[in-house]
XYZ file of C-alpha atoms in Angstrom:
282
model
C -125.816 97.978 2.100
C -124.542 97.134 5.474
C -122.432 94.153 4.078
C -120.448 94.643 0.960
C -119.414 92.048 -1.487
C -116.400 91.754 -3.036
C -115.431 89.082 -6.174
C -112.770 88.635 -8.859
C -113.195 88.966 -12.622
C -113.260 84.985 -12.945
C -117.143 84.745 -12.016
C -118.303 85.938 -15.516
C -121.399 87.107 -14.024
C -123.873 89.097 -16.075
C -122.943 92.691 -16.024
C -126.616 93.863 -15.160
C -126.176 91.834 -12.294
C -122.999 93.284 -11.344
C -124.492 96.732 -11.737
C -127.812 95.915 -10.591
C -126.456 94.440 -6.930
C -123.428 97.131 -7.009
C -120.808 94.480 -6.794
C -116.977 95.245 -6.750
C -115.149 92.886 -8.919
C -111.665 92.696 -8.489
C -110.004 91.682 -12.118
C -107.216 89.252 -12.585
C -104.165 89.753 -15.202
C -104.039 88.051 -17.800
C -100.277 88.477 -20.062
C -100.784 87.535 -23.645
C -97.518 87.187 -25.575
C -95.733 89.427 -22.911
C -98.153 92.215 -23.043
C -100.048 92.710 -19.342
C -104.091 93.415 -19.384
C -106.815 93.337 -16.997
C -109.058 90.875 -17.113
C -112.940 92.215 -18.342
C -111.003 95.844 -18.384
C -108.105 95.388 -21.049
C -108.490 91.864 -22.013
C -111.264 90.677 -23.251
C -111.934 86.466 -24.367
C -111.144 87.141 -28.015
C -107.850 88.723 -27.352
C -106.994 85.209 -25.495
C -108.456 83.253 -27.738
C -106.678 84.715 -30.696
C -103.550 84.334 -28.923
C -103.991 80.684 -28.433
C -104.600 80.222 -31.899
C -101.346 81.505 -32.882
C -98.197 79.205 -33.631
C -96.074 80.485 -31.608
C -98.365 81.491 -27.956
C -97.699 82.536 -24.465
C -100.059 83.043 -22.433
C -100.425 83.383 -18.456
C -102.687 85.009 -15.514
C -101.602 86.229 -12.522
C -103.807 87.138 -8.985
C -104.818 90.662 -7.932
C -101.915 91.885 -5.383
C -102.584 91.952 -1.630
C -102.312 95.476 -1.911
C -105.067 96.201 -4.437
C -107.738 93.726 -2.218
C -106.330 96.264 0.894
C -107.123 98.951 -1.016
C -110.698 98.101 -2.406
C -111.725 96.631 1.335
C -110.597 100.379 2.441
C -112.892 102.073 -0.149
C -115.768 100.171 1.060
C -115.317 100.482 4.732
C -114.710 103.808 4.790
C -117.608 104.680 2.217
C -120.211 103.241 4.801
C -119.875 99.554 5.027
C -120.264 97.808 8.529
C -117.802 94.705 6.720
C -116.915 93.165 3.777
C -117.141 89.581 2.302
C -115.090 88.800 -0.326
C -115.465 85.564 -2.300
C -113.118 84.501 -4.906
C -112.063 81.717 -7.280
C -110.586 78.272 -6.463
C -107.718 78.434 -3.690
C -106.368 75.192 -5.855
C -106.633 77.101 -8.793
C -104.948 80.715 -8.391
C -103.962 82.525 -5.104
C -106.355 85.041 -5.241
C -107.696 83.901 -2.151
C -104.378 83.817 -0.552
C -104.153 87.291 -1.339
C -107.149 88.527 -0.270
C -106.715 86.871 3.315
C -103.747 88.440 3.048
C -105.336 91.956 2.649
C -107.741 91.208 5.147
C -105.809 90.403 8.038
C -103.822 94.152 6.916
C -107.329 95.824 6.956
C -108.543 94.022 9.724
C -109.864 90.562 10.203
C -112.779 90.761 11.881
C -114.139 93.395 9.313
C -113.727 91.255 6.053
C -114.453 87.803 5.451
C -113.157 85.647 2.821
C -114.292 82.736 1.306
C -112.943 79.870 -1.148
C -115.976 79.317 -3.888
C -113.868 75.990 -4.663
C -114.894 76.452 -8.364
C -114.563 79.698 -10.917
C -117.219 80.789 -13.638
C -120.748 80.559 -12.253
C -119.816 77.738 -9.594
C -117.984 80.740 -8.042
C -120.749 83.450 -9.298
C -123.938 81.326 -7.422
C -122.405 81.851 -4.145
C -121.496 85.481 -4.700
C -125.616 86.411 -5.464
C -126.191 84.271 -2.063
C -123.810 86.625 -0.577
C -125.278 89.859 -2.016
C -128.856 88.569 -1.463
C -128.295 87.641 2.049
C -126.525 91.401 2.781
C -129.324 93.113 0.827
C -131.972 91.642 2.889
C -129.625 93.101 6.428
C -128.164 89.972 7.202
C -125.023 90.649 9.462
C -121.171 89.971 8.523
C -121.062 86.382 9.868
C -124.682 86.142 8.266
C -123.089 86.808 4.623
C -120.540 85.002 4.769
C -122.443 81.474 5.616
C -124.904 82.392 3.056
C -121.665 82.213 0.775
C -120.280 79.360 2.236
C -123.767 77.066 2.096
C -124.343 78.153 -1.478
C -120.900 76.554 -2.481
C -122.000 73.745 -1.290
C -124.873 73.888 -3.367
C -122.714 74.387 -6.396
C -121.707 71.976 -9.002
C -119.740 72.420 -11.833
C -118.346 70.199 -15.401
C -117.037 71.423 -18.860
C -115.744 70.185 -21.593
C -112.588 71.019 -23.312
C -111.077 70.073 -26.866
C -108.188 69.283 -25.239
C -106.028 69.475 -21.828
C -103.180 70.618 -23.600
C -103.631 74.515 -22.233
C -104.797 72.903 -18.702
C -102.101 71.083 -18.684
C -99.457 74.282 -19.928
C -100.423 76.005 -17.053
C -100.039 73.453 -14.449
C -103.321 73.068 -13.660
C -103.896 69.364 -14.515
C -100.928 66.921 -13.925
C -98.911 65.217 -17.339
C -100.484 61.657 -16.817
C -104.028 63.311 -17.041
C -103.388 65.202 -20.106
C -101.813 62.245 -21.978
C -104.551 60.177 -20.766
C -107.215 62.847 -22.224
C -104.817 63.236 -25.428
C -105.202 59.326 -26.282
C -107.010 58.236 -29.146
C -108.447 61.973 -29.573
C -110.314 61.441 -26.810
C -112.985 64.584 -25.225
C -112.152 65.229 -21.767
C -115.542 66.296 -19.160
C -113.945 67.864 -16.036
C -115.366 68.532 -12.749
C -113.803 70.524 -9.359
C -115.119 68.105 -6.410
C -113.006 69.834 -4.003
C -111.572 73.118 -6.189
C -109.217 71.389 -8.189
C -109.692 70.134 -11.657
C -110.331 66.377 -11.874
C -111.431 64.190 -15.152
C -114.611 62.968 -14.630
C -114.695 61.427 -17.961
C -114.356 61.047 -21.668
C -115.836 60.755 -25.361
C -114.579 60.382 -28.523
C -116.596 63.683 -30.118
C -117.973 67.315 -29.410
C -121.664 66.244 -29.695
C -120.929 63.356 -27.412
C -119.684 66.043 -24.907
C -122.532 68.236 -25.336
C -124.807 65.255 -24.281
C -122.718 63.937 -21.625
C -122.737 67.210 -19.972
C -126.502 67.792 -20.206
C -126.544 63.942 -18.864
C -124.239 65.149 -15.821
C -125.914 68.480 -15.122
C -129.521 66.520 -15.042
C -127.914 64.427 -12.266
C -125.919 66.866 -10.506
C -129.981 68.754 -10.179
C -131.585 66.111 -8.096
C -135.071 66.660 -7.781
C -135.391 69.840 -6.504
C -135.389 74.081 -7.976
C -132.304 74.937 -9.675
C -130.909 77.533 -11.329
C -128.320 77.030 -14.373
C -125.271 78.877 -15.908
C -123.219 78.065 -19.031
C -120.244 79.554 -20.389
C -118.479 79.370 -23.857
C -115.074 80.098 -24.936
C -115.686 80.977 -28.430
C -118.574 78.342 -28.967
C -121.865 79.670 -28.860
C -123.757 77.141 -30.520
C -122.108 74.525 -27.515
C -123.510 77.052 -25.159
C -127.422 77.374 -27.125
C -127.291 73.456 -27.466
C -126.839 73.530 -23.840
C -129.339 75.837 -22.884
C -132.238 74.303 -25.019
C -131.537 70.762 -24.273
C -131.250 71.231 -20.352
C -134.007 74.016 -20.177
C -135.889 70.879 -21.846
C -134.799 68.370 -19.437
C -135.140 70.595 -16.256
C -138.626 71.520 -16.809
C -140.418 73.505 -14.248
C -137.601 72.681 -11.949
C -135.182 75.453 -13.474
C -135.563 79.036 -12.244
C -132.721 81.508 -13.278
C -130.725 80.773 -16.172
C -127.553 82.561 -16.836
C -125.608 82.486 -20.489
C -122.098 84.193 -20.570
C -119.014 83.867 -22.696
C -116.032 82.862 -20.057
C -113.224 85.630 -19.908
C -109.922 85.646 -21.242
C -108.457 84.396 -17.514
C -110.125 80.707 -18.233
C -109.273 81.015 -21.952
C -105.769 81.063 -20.957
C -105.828 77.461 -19.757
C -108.895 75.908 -20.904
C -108.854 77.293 -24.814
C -111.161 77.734 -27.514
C -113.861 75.877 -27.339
C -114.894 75.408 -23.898
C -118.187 74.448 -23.053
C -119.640 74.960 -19.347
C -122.182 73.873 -17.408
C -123.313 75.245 -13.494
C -126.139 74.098 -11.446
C -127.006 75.933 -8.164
C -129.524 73.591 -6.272
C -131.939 76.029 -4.442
């Protein structure tokens, strides 16, 4: 492949498709009670999940070093690749971007190209199979990298959450918004319109957020071909419920439709629970 493509660990894509498009992924750390673990290598969801079940929990994820994108944009360049585009998780969210621009400018900017998915899960795996589609079929460097770019903007992304206590541990939601979701025992529905997370709104059960979420993802698929992802954190019967009731709703419009358990990286500071929706607009 002319154009290689390069992702993190956070896009909890299906592994035939990581195999089947020859993908690198790039995996995040995730430290669970002071012990260090790759994500999707060492760590796996459960680990995290158990963790966050415990009384006394501390749990935390770090980006890939600068040194280990450097490396990986090496292997590929010198194994036969004419460039490299590398897409990645949420600048807002984590600076594995940062570090991966970082790595590129080292190997040599005008070799690798990075780009921002402003979302993680599927909202971050959509644009990575544009990416790998775009350099199977011989598009150029530049080529790859809008295909990347215009897919994230085809990309939308909400999940619910028992609570914002964990988003709000690891500083990825501000106090006022967690107290606000904490009130009454309300539901919190997130959305990232521009990377970071954002409440979009709120119910007062886990049924109710199921519903709201097919509601959202209906809207968020306009009229047109779409194809759908939904993650879990230790809920698969969120996940089916998902699945049946927008595979229902979607009709003929849906195309691909992608089911994965979210990895211990997102457990960290979403928790158990978690229930995910992603639609790609074709």
């Amino acid at each position: 492949m002319p154009v290689a493509v390069v992702t993190d660990s956070t896009a909890y894509l299906p592994p035939e498709l990581v195999q089947a498009h020859r993908l690198t992924v790039v995996p995040l750390t995730v430290v669970l009670n002071g012990a260090e673990g790759l994500e999707g290598v060492e760590t796996i969801p459960a680990d995290a999940t158990a963790a966050l079940r415990g009384r006394r929990v501390s749990v935390s994820t770090s980006r890939p070093a600068p040194e280990q994108f450097a490396r990986t944009y090496r292997q590929l360049l010198d194994g036969g690749a004419d460039g490299v585009v590398s897409v990645h998780l949420s600048a807002e969210l984590s600076g594995t971007v940062e570090a991966a621009r970082l790595a590129a400018a080292e190997v040599g900017g005008d070799r690798v190209e990075v780009v921002d998915s402003r979302s993680t899960g599927m909202g971050l795996g959509f644009p990575v199979l544009a990416a790998v589609t775009a350099a199977a079929a011989g598009v150029d460097l530049a080529g790859v990298r809008d295909a990347a770019v215009a897919a994230v903007d085809r990309t939308t992304i909400f999940f619910y959450v028992d609570t914002l206590e964990f988003l709000r541990r690891g500083g990825r939601i501000n106090a006022a918004e967690a107290l606000l979701g904490t009130a009454l025992s309300v539901k919190p529905i997130m959305h990232m319109p521009d990377g970071a997370i954002v409440l979009k709104d709120k119910v007062r059960t886990a049924s109710r957020g199921v519903a709201r979420l097919v509601d959202l993802a209906v809207e968020a698929a306009g009229d047109g071909q779409v194809d759908l992802a939904v993650h879990h954190l230790a809920a698969p019967e969120r996940a089916d419920q998902l699945r049946q009731a927008l595979t229902e709703r979607l009709g003929d419009r849906l195309r691909d439709t992608y089911v994965t358990e979210a990895g211990a990286v997102i457990a960290a500071h979403a928790g158990p629970g978690l229930a995910c929706v992603v639609l790609h607009r074709r």
